[in-house]
CSV table of C-alpha atoms in Angstrom, one decimal:
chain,number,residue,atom,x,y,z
A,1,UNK,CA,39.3,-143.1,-87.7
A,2,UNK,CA,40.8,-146.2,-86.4
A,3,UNK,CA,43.7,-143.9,-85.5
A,4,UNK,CA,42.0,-140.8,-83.4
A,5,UNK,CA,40.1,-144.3,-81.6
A,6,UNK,CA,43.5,-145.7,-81.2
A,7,UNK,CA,44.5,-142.4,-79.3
A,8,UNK,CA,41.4,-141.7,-77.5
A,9,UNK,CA,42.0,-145.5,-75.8
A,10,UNK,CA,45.4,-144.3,-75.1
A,11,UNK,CA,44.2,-141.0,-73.2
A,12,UNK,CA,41.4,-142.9,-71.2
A,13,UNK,CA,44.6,-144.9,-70.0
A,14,UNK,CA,47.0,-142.3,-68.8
A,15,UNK,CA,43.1,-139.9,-67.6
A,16,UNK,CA,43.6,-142.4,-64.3
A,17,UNK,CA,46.9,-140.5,-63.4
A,18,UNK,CA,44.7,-137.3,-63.1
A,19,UNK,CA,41.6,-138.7,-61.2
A,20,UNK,CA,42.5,-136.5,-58.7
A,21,UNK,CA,40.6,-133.0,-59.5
A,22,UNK,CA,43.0,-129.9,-59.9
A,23,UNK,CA,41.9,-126.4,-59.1
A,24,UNK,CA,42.6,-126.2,-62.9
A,25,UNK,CA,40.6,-128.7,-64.0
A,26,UNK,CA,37.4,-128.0,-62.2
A,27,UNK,CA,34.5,-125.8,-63.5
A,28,UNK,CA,34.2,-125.3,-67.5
A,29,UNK,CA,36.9,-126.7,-69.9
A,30,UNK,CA,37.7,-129.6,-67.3
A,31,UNK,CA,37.4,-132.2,-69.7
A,32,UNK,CA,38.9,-130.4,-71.9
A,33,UNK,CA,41.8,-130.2,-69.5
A,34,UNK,CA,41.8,-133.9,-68.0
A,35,UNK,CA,42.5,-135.0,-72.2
A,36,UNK,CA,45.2,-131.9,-72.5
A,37,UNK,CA,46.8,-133.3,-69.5
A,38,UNK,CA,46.8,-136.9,-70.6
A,39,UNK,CA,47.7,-135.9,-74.3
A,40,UNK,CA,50.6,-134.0,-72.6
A,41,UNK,CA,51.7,-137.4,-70.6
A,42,UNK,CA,51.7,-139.2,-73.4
A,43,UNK,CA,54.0,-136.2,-75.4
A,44,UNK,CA,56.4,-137.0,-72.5
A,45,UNK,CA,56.5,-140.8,-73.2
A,46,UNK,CA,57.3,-139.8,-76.7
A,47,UNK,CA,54.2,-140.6,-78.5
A,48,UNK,CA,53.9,-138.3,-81.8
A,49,UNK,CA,50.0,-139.1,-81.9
A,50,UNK,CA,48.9,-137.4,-78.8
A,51,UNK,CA,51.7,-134.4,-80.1
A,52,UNK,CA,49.7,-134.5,-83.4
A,53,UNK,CA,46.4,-134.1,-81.4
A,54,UNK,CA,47.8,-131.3,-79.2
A,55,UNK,CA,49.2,-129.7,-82.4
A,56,UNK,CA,45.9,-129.7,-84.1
A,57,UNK,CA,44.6,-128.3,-81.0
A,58,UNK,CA,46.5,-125.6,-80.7
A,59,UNK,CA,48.4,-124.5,-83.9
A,60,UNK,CA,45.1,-122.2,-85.2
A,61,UNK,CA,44.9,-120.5,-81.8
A,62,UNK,CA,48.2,-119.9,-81.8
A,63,UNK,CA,48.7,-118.7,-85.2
A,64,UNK,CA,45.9,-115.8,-84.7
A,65,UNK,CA,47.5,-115.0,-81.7
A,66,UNK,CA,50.8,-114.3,-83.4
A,67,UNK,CA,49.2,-113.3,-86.2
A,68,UNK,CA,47.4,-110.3,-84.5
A,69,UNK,CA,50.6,-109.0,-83.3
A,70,UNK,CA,52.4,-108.9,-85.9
A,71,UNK,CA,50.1,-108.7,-89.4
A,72,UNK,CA,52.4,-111.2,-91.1
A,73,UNK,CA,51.3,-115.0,-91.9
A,74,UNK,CA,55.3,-115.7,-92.7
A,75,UNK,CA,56.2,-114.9,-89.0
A,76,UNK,CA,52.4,-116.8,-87.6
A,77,UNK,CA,53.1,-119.6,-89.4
A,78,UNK,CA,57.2,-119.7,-88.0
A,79,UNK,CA,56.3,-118.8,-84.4
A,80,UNK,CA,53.0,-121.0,-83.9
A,81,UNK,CA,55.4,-123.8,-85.2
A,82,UNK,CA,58.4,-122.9,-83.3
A,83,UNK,CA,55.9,-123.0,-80.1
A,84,UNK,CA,54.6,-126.5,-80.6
A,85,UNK,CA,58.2,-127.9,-81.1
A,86,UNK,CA,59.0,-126.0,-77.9
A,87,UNK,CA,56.2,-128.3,-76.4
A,88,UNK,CA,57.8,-131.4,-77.6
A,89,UNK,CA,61.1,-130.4,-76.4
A,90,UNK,CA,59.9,-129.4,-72.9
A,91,UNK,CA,56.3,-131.5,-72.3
A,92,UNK,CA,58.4,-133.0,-69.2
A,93,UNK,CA,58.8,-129.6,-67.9
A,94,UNK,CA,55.2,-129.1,-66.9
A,95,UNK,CA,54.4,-128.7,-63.4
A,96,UNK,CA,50.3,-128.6,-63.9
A,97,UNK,CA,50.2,-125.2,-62.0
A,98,UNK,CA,48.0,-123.9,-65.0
A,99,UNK,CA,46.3,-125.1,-67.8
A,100,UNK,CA,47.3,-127.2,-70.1
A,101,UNK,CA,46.3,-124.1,-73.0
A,102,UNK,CA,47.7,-121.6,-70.9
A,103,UNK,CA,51.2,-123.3,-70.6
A,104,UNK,CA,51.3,-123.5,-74.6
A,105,UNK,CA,50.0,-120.1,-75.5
């Protein structure tokens, strides 16, 4: 608990950088989006407690999506994992023209 508050303090701290609404972040799921986007910041600065957050976020959806392609939990559970590393490798790569969930699916 004192952890996932720990974090939350964290995003509210990098959320200022992205005061200024996106296209992306307006309408439904813009919340959701302003704490991808600070949870992605904080990825870039190296912090493996926003990547956990993002990973937890993400991991299932990905792993159905996979999943439904190719009817084999070995090759989900590899590409779903292989994608979130991808994210940790390349978080400084985003340029914010799309989602946060679109950019990782």
């Amino acid at each position: 608990m004192r952890q996932r508050r720990r974090i939350s303090n964290r995003i509210q701290q990098h959320m200022s950088i992205y005061d200024m609404a996106k296209p992306a972040e307006t309408g439904p799921g813009g919340a959701e989006q302003a704490e991808d986007l600070a949870l992605l910041q904080l990825v870039v600065d190296g912090d493996r407690d926003a990547f956990r957050s993002l990973y937890e976020r993400y991991y299932q959806p990905l792993f159905r999506f996979i999943y439904r392609i190719t009817r084999r939990t070995d090759l989900a559970e590899e590409g779903a994992a292989d994608a979130m590393l991808v994210v940790w490798q390349n978080a400084k790569s985003f340029q914010g023209r799309s989602r946060v969930s679109t950019w990782i699916m």
